[in-house]
PDB file of C-alpha atoms in Angstrom:
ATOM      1  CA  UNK A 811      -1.463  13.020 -11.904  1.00  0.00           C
ATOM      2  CA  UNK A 812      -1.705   9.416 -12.398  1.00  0.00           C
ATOM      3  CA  UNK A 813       0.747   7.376 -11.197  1.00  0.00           C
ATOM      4  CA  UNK A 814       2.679   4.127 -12.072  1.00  0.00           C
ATOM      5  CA  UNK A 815       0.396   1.318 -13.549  1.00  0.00           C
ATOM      6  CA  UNK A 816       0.866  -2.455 -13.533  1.00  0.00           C
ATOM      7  CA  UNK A 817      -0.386  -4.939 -14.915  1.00  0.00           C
ATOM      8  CA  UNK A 818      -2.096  -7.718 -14.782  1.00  0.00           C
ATOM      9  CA  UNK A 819      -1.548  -7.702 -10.798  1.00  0.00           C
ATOM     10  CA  UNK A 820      -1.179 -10.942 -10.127  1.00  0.00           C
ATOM     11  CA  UNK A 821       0.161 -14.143 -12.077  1.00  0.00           C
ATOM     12  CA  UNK A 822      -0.051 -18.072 -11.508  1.00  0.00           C
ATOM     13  CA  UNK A 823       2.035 -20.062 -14.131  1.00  0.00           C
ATOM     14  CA  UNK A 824       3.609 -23.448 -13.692  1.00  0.00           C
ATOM     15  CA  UNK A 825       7.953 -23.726 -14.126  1.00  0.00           C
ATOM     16  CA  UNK A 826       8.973 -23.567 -17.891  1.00  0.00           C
ATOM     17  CA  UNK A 827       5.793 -21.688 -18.589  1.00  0.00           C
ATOM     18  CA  UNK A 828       6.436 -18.035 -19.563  1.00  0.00           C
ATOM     19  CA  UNK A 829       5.028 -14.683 -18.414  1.00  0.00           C
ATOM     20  CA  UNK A 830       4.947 -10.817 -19.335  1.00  0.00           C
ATOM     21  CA  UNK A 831       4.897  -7.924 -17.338  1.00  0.00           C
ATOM     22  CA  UNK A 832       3.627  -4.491 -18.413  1.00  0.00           C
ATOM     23  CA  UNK A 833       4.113  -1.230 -17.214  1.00  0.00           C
ATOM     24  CA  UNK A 834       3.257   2.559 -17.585  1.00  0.00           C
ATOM     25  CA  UNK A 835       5.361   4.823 -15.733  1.00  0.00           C
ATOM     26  CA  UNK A 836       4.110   8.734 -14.860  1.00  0.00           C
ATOM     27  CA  UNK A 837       3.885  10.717 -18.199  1.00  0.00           C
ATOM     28  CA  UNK A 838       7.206  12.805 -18.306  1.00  0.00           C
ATOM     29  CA  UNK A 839       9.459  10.621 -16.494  1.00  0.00           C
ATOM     30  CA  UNK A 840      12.506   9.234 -17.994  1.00  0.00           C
ATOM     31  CA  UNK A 841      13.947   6.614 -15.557  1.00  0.00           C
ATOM     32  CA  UNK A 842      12.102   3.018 -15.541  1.00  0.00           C
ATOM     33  CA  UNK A 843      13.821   0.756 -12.687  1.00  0.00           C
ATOM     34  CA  UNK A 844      12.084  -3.413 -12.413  1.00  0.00           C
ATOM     35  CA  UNK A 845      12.321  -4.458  -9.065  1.00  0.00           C
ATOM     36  CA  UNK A 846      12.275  -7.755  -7.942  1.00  0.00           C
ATOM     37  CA  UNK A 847      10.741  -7.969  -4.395  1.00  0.00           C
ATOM     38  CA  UNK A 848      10.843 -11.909  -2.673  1.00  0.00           C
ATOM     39  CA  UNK A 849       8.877 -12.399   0.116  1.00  0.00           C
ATOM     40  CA  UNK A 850      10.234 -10.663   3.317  1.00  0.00           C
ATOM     41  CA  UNK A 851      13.022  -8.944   1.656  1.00  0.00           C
ATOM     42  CA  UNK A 852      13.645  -5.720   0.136  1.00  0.00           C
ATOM     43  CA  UNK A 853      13.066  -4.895  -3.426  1.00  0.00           C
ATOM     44  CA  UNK A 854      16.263  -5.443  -5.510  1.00  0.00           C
ATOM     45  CA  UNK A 855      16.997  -3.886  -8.750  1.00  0.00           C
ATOM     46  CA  UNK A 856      16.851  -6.006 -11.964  1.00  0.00           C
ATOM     47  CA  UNK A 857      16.874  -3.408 -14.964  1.00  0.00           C
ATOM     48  CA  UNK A 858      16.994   0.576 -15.215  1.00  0.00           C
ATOM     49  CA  UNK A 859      16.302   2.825 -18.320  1.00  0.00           C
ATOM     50  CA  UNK A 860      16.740   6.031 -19.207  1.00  0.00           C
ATOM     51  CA  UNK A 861      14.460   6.730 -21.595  1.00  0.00           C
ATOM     52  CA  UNK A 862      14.592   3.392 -23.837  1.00  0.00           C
ATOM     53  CA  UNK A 863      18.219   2.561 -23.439  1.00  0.00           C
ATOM     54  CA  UNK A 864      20.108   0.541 -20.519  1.00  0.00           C
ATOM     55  CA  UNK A 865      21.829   1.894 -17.678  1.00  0.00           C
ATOM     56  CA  UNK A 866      22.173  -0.736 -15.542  1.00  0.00           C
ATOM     57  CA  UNK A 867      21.122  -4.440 -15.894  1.00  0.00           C
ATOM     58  CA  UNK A 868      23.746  -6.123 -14.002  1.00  0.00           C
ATOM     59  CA  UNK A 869      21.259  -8.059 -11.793  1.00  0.00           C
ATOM     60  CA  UNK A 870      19.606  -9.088 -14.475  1.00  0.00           C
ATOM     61  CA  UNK A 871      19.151 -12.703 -14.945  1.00  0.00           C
ATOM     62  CA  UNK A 872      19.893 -12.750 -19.010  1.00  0.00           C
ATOM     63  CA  UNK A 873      19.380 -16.262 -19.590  1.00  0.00           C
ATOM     64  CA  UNK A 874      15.840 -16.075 -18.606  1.00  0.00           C
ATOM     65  CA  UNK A 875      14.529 -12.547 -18.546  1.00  0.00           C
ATOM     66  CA  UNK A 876      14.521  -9.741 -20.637  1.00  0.00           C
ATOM     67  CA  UNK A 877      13.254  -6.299 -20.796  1.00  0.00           C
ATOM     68  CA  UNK A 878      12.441  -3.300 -23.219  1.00  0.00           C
ATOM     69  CA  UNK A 879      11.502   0.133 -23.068  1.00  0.00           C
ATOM     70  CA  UNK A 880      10.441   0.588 -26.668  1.00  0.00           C
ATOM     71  CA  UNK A 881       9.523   4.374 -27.587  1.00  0.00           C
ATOM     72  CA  UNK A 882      11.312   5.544 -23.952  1.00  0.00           C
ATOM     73  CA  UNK A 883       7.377   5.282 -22.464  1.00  0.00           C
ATOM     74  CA  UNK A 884       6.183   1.876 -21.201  1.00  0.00           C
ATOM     75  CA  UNK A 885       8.618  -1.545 -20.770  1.00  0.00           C
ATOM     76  CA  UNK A 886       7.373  -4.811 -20.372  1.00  0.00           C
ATOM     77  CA  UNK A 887       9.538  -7.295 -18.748  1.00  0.00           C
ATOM     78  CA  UNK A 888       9.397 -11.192 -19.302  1.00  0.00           C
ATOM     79  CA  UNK A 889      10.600 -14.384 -18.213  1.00  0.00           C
ATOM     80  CA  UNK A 890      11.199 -17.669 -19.946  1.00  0.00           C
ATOM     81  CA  UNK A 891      11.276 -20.330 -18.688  1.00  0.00           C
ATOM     82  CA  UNK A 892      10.484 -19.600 -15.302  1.00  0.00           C
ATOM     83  CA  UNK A 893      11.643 -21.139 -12.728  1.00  0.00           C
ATOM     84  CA  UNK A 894       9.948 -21.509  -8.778  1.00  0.00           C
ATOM     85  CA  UNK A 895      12.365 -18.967  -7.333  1.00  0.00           C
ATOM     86  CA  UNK A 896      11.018 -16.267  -9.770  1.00  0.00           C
ATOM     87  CA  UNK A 897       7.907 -16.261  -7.661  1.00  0.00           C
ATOM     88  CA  UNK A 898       8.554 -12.516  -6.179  1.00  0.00           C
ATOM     89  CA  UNK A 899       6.488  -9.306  -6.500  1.00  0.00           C
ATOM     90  CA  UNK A 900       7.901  -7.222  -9.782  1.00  0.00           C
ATOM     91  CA  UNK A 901       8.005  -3.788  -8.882  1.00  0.00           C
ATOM     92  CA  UNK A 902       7.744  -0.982 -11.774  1.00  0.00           C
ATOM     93  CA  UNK A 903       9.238   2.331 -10.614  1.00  0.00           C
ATOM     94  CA  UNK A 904       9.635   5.756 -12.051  1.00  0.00           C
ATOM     95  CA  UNK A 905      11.232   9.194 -11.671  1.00  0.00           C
ATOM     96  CA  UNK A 906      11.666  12.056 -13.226  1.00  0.00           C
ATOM     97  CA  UNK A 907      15.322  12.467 -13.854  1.00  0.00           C
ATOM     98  CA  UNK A 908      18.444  10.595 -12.043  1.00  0.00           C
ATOM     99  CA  UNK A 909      20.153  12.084  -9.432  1.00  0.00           C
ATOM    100  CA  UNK A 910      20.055  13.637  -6.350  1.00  0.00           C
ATOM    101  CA  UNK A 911      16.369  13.818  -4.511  1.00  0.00           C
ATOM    102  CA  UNK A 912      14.532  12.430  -6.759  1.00  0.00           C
ATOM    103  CA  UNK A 913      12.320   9.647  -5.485  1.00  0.00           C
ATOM    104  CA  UNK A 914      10.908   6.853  -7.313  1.00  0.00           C
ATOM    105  CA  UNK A 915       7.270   6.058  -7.454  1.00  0.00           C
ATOM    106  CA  UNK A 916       6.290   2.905  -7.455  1.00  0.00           C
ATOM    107  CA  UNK A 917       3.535   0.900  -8.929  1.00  0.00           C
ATOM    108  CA  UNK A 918       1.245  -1.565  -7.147  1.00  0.00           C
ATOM    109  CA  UNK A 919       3.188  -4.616  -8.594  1.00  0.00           C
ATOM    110  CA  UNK A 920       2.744  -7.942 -10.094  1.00  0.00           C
ATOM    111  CA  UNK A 921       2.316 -10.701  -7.708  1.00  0.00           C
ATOM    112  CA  UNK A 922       3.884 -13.576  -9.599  1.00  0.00           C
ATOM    113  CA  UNK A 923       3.265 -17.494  -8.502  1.00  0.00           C
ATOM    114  CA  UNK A 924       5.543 -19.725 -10.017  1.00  0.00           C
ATOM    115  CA  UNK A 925       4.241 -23.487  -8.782  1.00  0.00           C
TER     116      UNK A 925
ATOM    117  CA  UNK B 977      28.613  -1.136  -2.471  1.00  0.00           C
ATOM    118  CA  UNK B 978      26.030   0.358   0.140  1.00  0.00           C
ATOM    119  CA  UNK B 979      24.309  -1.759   2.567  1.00  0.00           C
ATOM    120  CA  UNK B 980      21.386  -0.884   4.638  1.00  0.00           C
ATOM    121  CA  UNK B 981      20.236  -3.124   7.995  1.00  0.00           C
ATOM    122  CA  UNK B 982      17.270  -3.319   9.643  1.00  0.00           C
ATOM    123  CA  UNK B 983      17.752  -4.779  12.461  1.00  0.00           C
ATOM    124  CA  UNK B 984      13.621  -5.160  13.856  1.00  0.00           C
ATOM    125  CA  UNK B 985      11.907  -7.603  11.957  1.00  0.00           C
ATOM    126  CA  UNK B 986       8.335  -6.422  13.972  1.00  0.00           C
ATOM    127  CA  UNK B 987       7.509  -3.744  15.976  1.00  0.00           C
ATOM    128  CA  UNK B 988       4.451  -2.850  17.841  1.00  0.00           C
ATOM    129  CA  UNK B 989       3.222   0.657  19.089  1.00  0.00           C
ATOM    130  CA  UNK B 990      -0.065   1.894  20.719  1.00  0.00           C
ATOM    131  CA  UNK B 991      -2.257   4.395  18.994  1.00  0.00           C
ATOM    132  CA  UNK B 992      -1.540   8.091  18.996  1.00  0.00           C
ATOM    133  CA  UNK B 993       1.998   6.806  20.740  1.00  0.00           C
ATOM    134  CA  UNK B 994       5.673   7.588  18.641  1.00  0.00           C
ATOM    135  CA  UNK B 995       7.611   4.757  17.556  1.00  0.00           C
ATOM    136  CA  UNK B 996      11.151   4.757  16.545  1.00  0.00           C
ATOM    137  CA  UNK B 997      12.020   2.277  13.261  1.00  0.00           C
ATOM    138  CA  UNK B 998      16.178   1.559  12.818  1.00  0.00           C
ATOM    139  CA  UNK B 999      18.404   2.068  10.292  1.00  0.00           C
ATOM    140  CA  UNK B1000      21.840   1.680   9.732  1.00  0.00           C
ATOM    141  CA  UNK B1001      24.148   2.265   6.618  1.00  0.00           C
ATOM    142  CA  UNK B1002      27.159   1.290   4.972  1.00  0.00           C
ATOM    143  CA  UNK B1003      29.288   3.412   2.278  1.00  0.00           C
ATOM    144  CA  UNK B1004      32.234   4.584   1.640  1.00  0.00           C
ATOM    145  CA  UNK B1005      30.821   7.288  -0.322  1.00  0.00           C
ATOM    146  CA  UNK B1006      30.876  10.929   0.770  1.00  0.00           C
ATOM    147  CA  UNK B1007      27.665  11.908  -0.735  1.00  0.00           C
ATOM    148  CA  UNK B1008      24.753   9.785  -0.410  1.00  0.00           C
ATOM    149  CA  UNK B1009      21.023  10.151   0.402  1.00  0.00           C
ATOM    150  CA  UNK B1010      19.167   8.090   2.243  1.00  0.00           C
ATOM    151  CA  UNK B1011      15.234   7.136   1.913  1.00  0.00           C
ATOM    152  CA  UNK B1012      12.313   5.411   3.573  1.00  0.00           C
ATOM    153  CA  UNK B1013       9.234   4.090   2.183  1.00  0.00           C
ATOM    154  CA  UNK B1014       6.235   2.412   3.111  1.00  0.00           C
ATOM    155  CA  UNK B1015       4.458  -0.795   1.970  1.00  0.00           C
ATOM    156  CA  UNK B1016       0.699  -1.160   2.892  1.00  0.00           C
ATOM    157  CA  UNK B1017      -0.583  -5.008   2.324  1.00  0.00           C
ATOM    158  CA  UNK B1018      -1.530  -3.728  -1.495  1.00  0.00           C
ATOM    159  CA  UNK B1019       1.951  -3.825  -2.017  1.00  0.00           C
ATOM    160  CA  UNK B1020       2.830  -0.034  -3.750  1.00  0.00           C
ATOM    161  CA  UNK B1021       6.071   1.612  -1.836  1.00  0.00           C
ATOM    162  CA  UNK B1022       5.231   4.586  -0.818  1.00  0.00           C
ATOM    163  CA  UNK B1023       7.905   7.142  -0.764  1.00  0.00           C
ATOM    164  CA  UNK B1024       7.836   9.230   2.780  1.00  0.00           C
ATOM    165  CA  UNK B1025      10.675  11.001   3.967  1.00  0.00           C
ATOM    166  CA  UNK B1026      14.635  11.901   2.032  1.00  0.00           C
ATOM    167  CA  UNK B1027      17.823  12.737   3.940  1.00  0.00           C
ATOM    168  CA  UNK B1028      21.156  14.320   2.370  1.00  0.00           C
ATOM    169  CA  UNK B1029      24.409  13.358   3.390  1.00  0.00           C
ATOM    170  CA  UNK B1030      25.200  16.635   3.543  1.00  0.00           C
ATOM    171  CA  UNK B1031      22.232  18.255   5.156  1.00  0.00           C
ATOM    172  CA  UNK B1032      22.055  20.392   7.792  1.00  0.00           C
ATOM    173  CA  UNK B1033      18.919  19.572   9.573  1.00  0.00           C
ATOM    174  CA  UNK B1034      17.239  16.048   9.969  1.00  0.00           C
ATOM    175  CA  UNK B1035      14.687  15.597   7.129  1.00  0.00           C
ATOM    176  CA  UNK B1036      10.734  16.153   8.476  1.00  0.00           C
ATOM    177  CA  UNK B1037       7.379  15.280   6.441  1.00  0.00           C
ATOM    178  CA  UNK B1038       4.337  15.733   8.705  1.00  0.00           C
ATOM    179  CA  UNK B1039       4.556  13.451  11.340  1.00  0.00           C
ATOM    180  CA  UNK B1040       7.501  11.426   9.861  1.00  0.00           C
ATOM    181  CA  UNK B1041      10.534  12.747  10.832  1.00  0.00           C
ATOM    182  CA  UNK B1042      14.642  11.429  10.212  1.00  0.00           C
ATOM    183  CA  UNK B1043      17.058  11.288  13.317  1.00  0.00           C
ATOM    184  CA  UNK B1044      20.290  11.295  11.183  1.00  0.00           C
ATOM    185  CA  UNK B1045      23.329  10.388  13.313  1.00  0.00           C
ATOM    186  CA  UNK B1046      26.146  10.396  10.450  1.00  0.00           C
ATOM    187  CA  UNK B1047      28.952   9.767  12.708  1.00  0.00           C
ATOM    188  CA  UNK B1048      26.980   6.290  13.747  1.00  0.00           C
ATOM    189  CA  UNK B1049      25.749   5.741  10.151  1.00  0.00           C
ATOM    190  CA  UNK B1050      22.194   5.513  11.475  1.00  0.00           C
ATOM    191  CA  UNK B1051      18.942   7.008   9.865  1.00  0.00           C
ATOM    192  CA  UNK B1052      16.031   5.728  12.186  1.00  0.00           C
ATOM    193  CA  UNK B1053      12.788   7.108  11.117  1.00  0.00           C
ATOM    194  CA  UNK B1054      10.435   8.542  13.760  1.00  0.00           C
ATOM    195  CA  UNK B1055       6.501   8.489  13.585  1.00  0.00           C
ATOM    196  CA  UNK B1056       4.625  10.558  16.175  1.00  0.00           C
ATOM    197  CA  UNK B1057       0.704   9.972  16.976  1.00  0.00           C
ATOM    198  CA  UNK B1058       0.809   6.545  15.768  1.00  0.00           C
ATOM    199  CA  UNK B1059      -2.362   5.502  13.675  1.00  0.00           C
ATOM    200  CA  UNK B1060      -4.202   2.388  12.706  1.00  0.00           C
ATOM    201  CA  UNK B1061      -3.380   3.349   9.270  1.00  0.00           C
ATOM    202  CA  UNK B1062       0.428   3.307   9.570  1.00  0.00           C
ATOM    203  CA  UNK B1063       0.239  -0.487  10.415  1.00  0.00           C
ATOM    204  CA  UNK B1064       2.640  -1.684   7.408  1.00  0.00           C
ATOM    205  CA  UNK B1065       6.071  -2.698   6.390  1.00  0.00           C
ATOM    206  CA  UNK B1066       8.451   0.223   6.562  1.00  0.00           C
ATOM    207  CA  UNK B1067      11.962  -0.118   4.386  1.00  0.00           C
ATOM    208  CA  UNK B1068      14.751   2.074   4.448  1.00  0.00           C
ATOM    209  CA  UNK B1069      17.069   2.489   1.397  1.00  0.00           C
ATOM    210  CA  UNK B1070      20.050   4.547   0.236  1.00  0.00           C
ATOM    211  CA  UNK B1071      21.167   5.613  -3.362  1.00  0.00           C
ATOM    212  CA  UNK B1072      23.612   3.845  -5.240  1.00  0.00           C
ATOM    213  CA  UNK B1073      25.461   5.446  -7.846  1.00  0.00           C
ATOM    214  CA  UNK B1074      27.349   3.130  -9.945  1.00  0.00           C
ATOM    215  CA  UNK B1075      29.875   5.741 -12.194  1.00  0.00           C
ATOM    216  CA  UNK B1076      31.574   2.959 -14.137  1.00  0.00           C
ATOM    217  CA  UNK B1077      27.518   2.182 -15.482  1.00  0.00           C
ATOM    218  CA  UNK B1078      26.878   5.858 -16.738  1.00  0.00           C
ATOM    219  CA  UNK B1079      25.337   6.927 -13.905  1.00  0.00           C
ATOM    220  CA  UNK B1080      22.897   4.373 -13.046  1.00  0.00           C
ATOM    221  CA  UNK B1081      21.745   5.147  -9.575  1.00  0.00           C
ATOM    222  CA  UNK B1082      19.437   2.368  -7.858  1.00  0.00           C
ATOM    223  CA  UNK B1083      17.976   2.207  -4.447  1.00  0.00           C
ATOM    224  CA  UNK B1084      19.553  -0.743  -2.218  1.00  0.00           C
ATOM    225  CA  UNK B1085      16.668  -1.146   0.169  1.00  0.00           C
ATOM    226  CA  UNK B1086      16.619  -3.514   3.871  1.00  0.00           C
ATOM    227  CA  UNK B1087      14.973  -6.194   4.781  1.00  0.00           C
ATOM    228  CA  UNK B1088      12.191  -3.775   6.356  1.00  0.00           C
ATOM    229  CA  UNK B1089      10.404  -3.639   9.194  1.00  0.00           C
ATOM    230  CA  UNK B1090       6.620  -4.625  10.101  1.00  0.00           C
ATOM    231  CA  UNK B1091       5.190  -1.901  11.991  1.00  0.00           C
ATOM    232  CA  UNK B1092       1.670  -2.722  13.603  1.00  0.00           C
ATOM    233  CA  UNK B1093      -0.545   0.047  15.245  1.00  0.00           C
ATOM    234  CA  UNK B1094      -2.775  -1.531  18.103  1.00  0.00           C
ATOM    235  CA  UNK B1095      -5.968   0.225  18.860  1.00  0.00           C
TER     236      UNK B1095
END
């Protein structure tokens, strides 16, 4: 089974520039999560979907980043403008249904450098 | 809201020794679960080990293994037989269900833990 895949893997952009995520989650599984990981913290939670609506984007900085989950399969997130605190690792996670046991998987991430 | 702290920022262990990685939760939720999860230096989390509020026995996965202590909120993972291989950062998490948001449950992870293996 393949898992969650990321790309590209790593990013360099300059403030104000913009940047796009991508990611494919495991075939089957309805729940997308973004994570937003800064250096020598845990991951936090920007966006979830189940299948390609919303559940929960409350951490979600609007102004500058957006996200969609067209066709309830892969999402892309972006930023615009970015700004130097965006530079983070963006985590794509998966599972198979909400609720209970179910674990995420994660992908490898996308190491982003905002200079 | 839920809150997890790890309280070790670094931890070292000898080979083929156990080590003993903290956790501690907060929630005012009856039913929760808790998780841990491993990040090599490629950066994927790794999913290891899942414990139930409302299980009986402490979780075990191989040679990871959950010493749940409810009544302290605490959910410190255990690795026996330490290897080179388990050198990495180690976070815990717990589920948080958010009702009000139709049922959008995220994972509120610590600050981790670095966990090196010395030969």
């Amino acid at each position: 089974e393949a898992g969650v895949a990321q790309s590209p893997r790593y990013k360099i952009i300059e403030k104000r520039q913009s940047v796009a995520f991508w990611c494919n989650p495991i075939s089957g599984h309805a729940t997308l999560y973004w994570y937003q990981q800064i250096l020598g913290q845990g991951p936090k939670l920007l966006i979830q979907f189940q299948n390609n609506g919303v559940v929960d984007d409350s951490q979600l900085p609007k102004d500058r980043f957006s996200a969609e989950r067209l066709k309830g399969v892969d999402s892309t997130l972006k930023i615009q403008p970015a700004k130097l605190e965006d530079s983070a690792v963006y985590l794509c996670a998966s599972s198979l249904v909400s609720g209970e046991a179910y674990e995420q998987y994660f992908g490898p991430g996308t190491r982003l450098t905002v200079t | 809201a839920q809150k997890i702290t790890q309280t070790q920022p670094g931890m070292f262990v000898q080979e083929k020794e156990a080590v003993t990685l903290d956790c501690t939760y907060d929630t005012s939720d009856p039913s929760y679960g808790l998780f841990w999860y491993k990040q090599p230096s490629s950066g994927e989390m790794i999913f290891l080990i899942y414990q139930g509020s409302y299980d009986q026995q402490n979780a075990t996965e191989g040679r990871y293994s959950l010493n749940f202590q409810k009544a302290r909120k605490s959910a410190n993972l255990v690795i026996s037989a330490s290897q080179l291989g388990d050198s990495a950062m180690y976070f815990c998490a717990m589920r948080d269900v958010l009702i009000t948001q139709g049922g959008s449950e995220k994972l509120v992870f610590g600050k981790g833990t670095k966990l090196t293996v010395n030969p």
